[in-house]
Amino acid sequence: MEWIINIDGNILMFIQENVRNPILTPLLIAITTLGNSGIIWIIFSLALLVPKKTRRIGLMSILALLLSLLINNIILKNLVARTRPYEMVEGLVPLIGRPRDYSFPSGHTGSSFASAWVLFRKLPAGYGISALVLAGLIGISRLYVGVHYPTDVLFGVLGGIVSGSIAMLMLRDRARA
C-alpha cells in the first residue's frame, strides 16, 4: 500500500513542478469551482426536468447525484478517513482553500461522473460526450489544484459511474422492465 501512496504523491509533485503555469491555473481553478457542491450538475439536471421529453433523464441525474453524495461523501470519506495530500506530501501547495472533509474518494469527481454517466447514456452523443469531458476536466482539476490524490479521483470516477448506473436501473422505463 505504501507504494501507491508514494506514486500518488510523486504524481502530484510532478503536476505542481512541471504542469502548473499562469495560463492553466485560473482555468483549472474555474473548472474545479464548477464542481463545488455538484452545482453545475444540479443545474443541468434541473434544466432537463423542464421538457417532458427529458424529465426522466433529469430525475435519473438527480438520483445519481444523491447516490454519489451518499456513497462517496457520507459513507466512503468517513469510513476511509484519508488525509488530504497537502497535509501529507511535503512541499505540495494547494491552489484553493483547504477542504475540511477527508480526501478519499473525490466528491467533485464522483458527483460529476454520476451525472455525466447518466447524460452520456441517455442523451444524444454530442451532449453525453461533452458531459463526460467536463466531468473528466473537473477530476483532473482536483489533482492540479492539489486537494486530491490520483487514486481519490480514480475512485471518484468509479463511484460516480456506479451511482449513475444504479440511478438508471432504479428509474428505468417501466414498459421495458
CSV table of C-alpha atoms in Angstrom, one decimal:
chain,number,residue,atom,x,y,z
A,1,MET,CA,0.0,0.0,0.0
A,2,GLU,CA,2.9,2.3,0.7
A,3,TRP,CA,4.0,2.2,-3.0
A,4,ILE,CA,0.6,3.5,-4.1
A,5,ILE,CA,0.9,6.4,-1.6
A,6,ASN,CA,4.3,7.2,-3.0
A,7,ILE,CA,3.2,7.1,-6.6
A,8,ASP,CA,0.2,9.3,-5.7
A,9,GLY,CA,2.5,11.9,-4.1
A,10,ASN,CA,5.0,11.8,-6.9
A,11,ILE,CA,2.3,12.4,-9.5
A,12,LEU,CA,1.0,15.4,-7.5
A,13,MET,CA,4.5,16.9,-7.2
A,14,PHE,CA,5.1,16.3,-10.9
A,15,ILE,CA,2.0,18.3,-11.7
A,16,GLN,CA,3.0,21.1,-9.3
A,17,GLU,CA,6.5,21.3,-10.6
A,18,ASN,CA,6.0,20.7,-14.3
A,19,VAL,CA,2.4,21.3,-15.3
A,20,ARG,CA,1.1,24.2,-13.2
A,21,ASN,CA,1.5,27.5,-15.1
A,22,PRO,CA,0.0,31.0,-15.1
A,23,ILE,CA,-2.3,30.2,-18.1
A,24,LEU,CA,-3.7,26.9,-16.8
A,25,THR,CA,-4.1,27.9,-13.2
A,26,PRO,CA,-7.0,30.3,-13.4
A,27,LEU,CA,-8.7,28.0,-16.0
A,28,LEU,CA,-8.5,24.9,-13.8
A,29,ILE,CA,-9.5,26.8,-10.7
A,30,ALA,CA,-12.6,27.9,-12.5
A,31,ILE,CA,-13.3,24.3,-13.7
A,32,THR,CA,-12.8,22.9,-10.2
A,33,THR,CA,-15.3,25.5,-8.9
A,34,LEU,CA,-17.9,24.2,-11.3
A,35,GLY,CA,-17.9,21.0,-9.3
A,36,ASN,CA,-18.4,22.7,-5.9
A,37,SER,CA,-21.4,21.1,-4.3
A,38,GLY,CA,-22.2,19.5,-7.7
A,39,ILE,CA,-23.7,22.8,-8.7
A,40,ILE,CA,-23.2,22.5,-12.5
A,41,TRP,CA,-24.7,19.0,-12.5
A,42,ILE,CA,-27.6,20.2,-10.4
A,43,ILE,CA,-28.3,23.0,-12.8
A,44,PHE,CA,-28.1,20.6,-15.8
A,45,SER,CA,-30.4,18.1,-14.1
A,46,LEU,CA,-33.0,20.8,-13.2
A,47,ALA,CA,-32.9,22.1,-16.8
A,48,LEU,CA,-33.6,18.5,-18.0
A,49,LEU,CA,-36.7,18.4,-15.8
A,50,VAL,CA,-38.4,21.2,-17.7
A,51,PRO,CA,-39.1,19.5,-21.1
A,52,LYS,CA,-41.3,16.4,-20.7
A,53,LYS,CA,-39.1,14.6,-23.2
A,54,THR,CA,-36.0,14.7,-20.9
A,55,ARG,CA,-37.7,14.7,-17.5
A,56,ARG,CA,-36.9,11.1,-16.7
A,57,ILE,CA,-33.2,11.8,-17.6
A,58,GLY,CA,-33.2,14.8,-15.2
A,59,LEU,CA,-34.7,12.6,-12.4
A,60,MET,CA,-32.0,9.9,-13.1
A,61,SER,CA,-29.3,12.5,-12.9
A,62,ILE,CA,-30.6,13.9,-9.6
A,63,LEU,CA,-30.9,10.4,-8.2
A,64,ALA,CA,-27.3,9.7,-9.3
A,65,LEU,CA,-26.1,12.8,-7.6
A,66,LEU,CA,-27.9,11.8,-4.4
A,67,LEU,CA,-26.4,8.3,-4.5
A,68,SER,CA,-23.0,9.7,-5.2
A,69,LEU,CA,-23.4,12.0,-2.1
A,70,LEU,CA,-24.4,9.0,0.0
A,71,ILE,CA,-21.8,6.6,-1.3
A,72,ASN,CA,-18.8,8.9,-1.8
A,73,ASN,CA,-19.2,11.8,0.6
A,74,ILE,CA,-21.1,10.3,3.5
A,75,ILE,CA,-20.0,6.7,3.6
A,76,LEU,CA,-16.6,6.2,2.0
A,77,LYS,CA,-15.0,9.5,3.0
A,78,ASN,CA,-15.8,8.9,6.7
A,79,LEU,CA,-15.0,5.2,6.5
A,80,VAL,CA,-11.6,5.6,4.9
A,81,ALA,CA,-10.8,8.9,6.5
A,82,ARG,CA,-7.8,9.6,4.2
A,83,THR,CA,-5.9,12.8,5.0
A,84,ARG,CA,-5.7,15.4,2.2
A,85,PRO,CA,-2.5,15.3,0.2
A,86,TYR,CA,-1.3,18.8,1.0
A,87,GLU,CA,-1.0,17.6,4.6
A,88,MET,CA,1.0,14.5,3.7
A,89,VAL,CA,3.1,15.3,0.7
A,90,GLU,CA,6.0,17.5,1.6
A,91,GLY,CA,6.1,20.7,-0.5
A,92,LEU,CA,2.7,20.3,-2.1
A,93,VAL,CA,0.9,23.6,-2.1
A,94,PRO,CA,-2.9,23.7,-2.7
A,95,LEU,CA,-4.1,26.4,-5.1
A,96,ILE,CA,-7.6,26.7,-3.5
A,97,GLY,CA,-9.0,26.8,0.0
A,98,ARG,CA,-8.3,23.7,2.0
A,99,PRO,CA,-11.4,21.4,2.1
A,100,ARG,CA,-12.3,20.4,5.6
A,101,ASP,CA,-13.5,16.8,4.8
A,102,TYR,CA,-11.5,13.8,4.0
A,103,SER,CA,-9.8,13.1,0.7
A,104,PHE,CA,-11.0,9.7,-0.5
A,105,PRO,CA,-12.8,9.5,-2.8
A,106,SER,CA,-13.1,12.8,-4.6
A,107,GLY,CA,-16.7,14.1,-4.2
A,108,HIS,CA,-16.3,16.6,-7.0
A,109,THR,CA,-15.3,13.7,-9.4
A,110,GLY,CA,-17.9,11.3,-8.0
A,111,SER,CA,-20.8,13.7,-8.5
A,112,SER,CA,-19.5,14.8,-11.9
A,113,PHE,CA,-19.3,11.3,-13.2
A,114,ALA,CA,-22.6,10.2,-11.6
A,115,SER,CA,-24.5,12.9,-13.5
A,116,ALA,CA,-22.3,12.8,-16.7
A,117,TRP,CA,-22.7,9.0,-16.9
A,118,VAL,CA,-26.5,9.3,-17.0
A,119,LEU,CA,-26.2,12.1,-19.6
A,120,PHE,CA,-23.8,10.1,-21.7
A,121,ARG,CA,-26.0,7.0,-21.6
A,122,LYS,CA,-29.3,8.8,-22.1
A,123,LEU,CA,-28.8,11.9,-24.2
A,124,PRO,CA,-27.6,12.3,-27.9
A,125,ALA,CA,-23.9,11.6,-28.3
A,126,GLY,CA,-22.8,15.3,-28.5
A,127,TYR,CA,-24.3,16.2,-25.2
A,128,GLY,CA,-23.2,13.0,-23.4
A,129,ILE,CA,-19.6,13.2,-24.6
A,130,SER,CA,-19.5,16.8,-23.6
A,131,ALA,CA,-20.7,15.9,-20.1
A,132,LEU,CA,-18.0,13.2,-19.8
A,133,VAL,CA,-15.3,15.6,-20.9
A,134,LEU,CA,-16.4,18.2,-18.4
A,135,ALA,CA,-16.5,15.5,-15.7
A,136,GLY,CA,-13.0,14.4,-16.6
A,137,LEU,CA,-11.8,18.0,-16.5
A,138,ILE,CA,-13.3,18.5,-13.1
A,139,GLY,CA,-11.5,15.3,-11.9
A,140,ILE,CA,-8.2,16.5,-13.4
A,141,SER,CA,-8.6,19.9,-11.8
A,142,ARG,CA,-8.7,18.3,-8.4
A,143,LEU,CA,-5.2,17.0,-8.9
A,144,TYR,CA,-4.0,20.2,-10.5
A,145,VAL,CA,-5.1,22.3,-7.5
A,146,GLY,CA,-3.5,19.8,-5.1
A,147,VAL,CA,-6.5,18.7,-3.0
A,148,HIS,CA,-6.8,15.1,-4.1
A,149,TYR,CA,-4.6,12.1,-4.8
A,150,PRO,CA,-4.9,10.4,-8.2
A,151,THR,CA,-6.5,7.4,-6.5
A,152,ASP,CA,-9.1,9.6,-4.9
A,153,VAL,CA,-10.1,10.9,-8.4
A,154,LEU,CA,-10.0,7.3,-9.9
A,155,PHE,CA,-12.3,6.0,-7.2
A,156,GLY,CA,-14.5,9.1,-7.6
A,157,VAL,CA,-14.9,8.2,-11.3
A,158,LEU,CA,-15.8,4.6,-10.4
A,159,GLY,CA,-18.2,5.6,-7.6
A,160,GLY,CA,-19.8,8.1,-9.9
A,161,ILE,CA,-20.3,5.6,-12.7
A,162,VAL,CA,-21.8,3.1,-10.2
A,163,SER,CA,-24.1,5.8,-8.8
A,164,GLY,CA,-25.3,6.8,-12.3
A,165,SER,CA,-25.8,3.1,-13.3
A,166,ILE,CA,-27.8,2.4,-10.1
A,167,ALA,CA,-30.0,5.5,-10.7
A,168,MET,CA,-30.7,4.4,-14.3
A,169,LEU,CA,-31.7,1.0,-13.1
A,170,MET,CA,-33.9,2.4,-10.4
A,171,LEU,CA,-35.7,4.7,-12.8
A,172,ARG,CA,-35.7,2.6,-16.0
A,173,ASP,CA,-38.6,2.7,-18.3
A,174,ARG,CA,-41.3,0.5,-16.7
A,175,ALA,CA,-42.5,-0.5,-20.2
A,176,ARG,CA,-39.2,-2.2,-20.9
A,177,ALA,CA,-38.7,-3.6,-17.3
